[in-house]
Amino acid sequence: MSVLAVGDFYQLPPLGKSKPLCVYEEGMLDIWKDNFQMVNLTQIMRQKDDLVFAELLNRLRVKRKMDTLTDEDRALPTETVIDIKDCPLDALHIFATNKGVDEHNRKTVAALHTDFVNIKAQDYAKDPTTDSMSLLNRDFVPKVNNIQETTNKDGGNPKDKSWIINEGYSKDGSRSTCEESAFQHRV
């Protein structure tokens, strides 16, 4: 049997306390070293149009903690740093935590949209004896997978599928919420 495994052993480790997937430990079986032949790719494809930046990334990729950066390598990444106030809203923003992403998304949505409908989430459970859905009577809806108790949505276009929480459009384009219709669904 032949196995082709593709990856980057210089990939950044996971955030937090998670351990990288491929770390050599003394006395442990090393599947990669013992059973695979390593082939290094030499042609840069992702940054092929910006050779200076690509070469910097490769130097940083193999740099050890005790190695010093050249003045040029230190200056290049900071040349394009701009203040967040000057950054376009539609530019890619990278955050280390979900909390930072949520805060940025809230600010961006508030800046881009003004016609909001606030829909209170309703928690339903399926009754195993009757197979019907019933509204749970409680004052809170648990936060699951970062879905908040309420969801803000702009009053947008039914063809725009960037939102979908407890609301829908009929064929004639009129809006309908779960409270207004007999339709109930599970999230």
Coordinates of C-alpha atoms in Angstrom, one line a residue, residues 13 17 25 56 65 69 77 82 95 102 121 124 131 133 152-153 155 184:
P13 CA 0.9 25.3 16.3
K17 CA -2.7 24.8 25.3
E25 CA 9.3 13.1 21.4
L56 CA 10.9 36.6 3.9
K65 CA 14.5 31.6 18.5
L69 CA 16.4 39.1 12.1
P77 CA 6.2 43.3 7.6
I82 CA -2.1 50.5 9.1
F95 CA -8.1 37.7 15.4
D102 CA -17.6 38.6 17.5
A121 CA -34.6 33.0 19.9
Y124 CA -38.0 23.9 21.1
D131 CA -43.0 13.3 18.1
M133 CA -42.2 20.0 18.9
N152 CA -29.7 40.8 14.8
K153 CA -30.4 40.8 11.1
G155 CA -34.1 43.8 6.8
Q184 CA -41.5 25.6 13.6

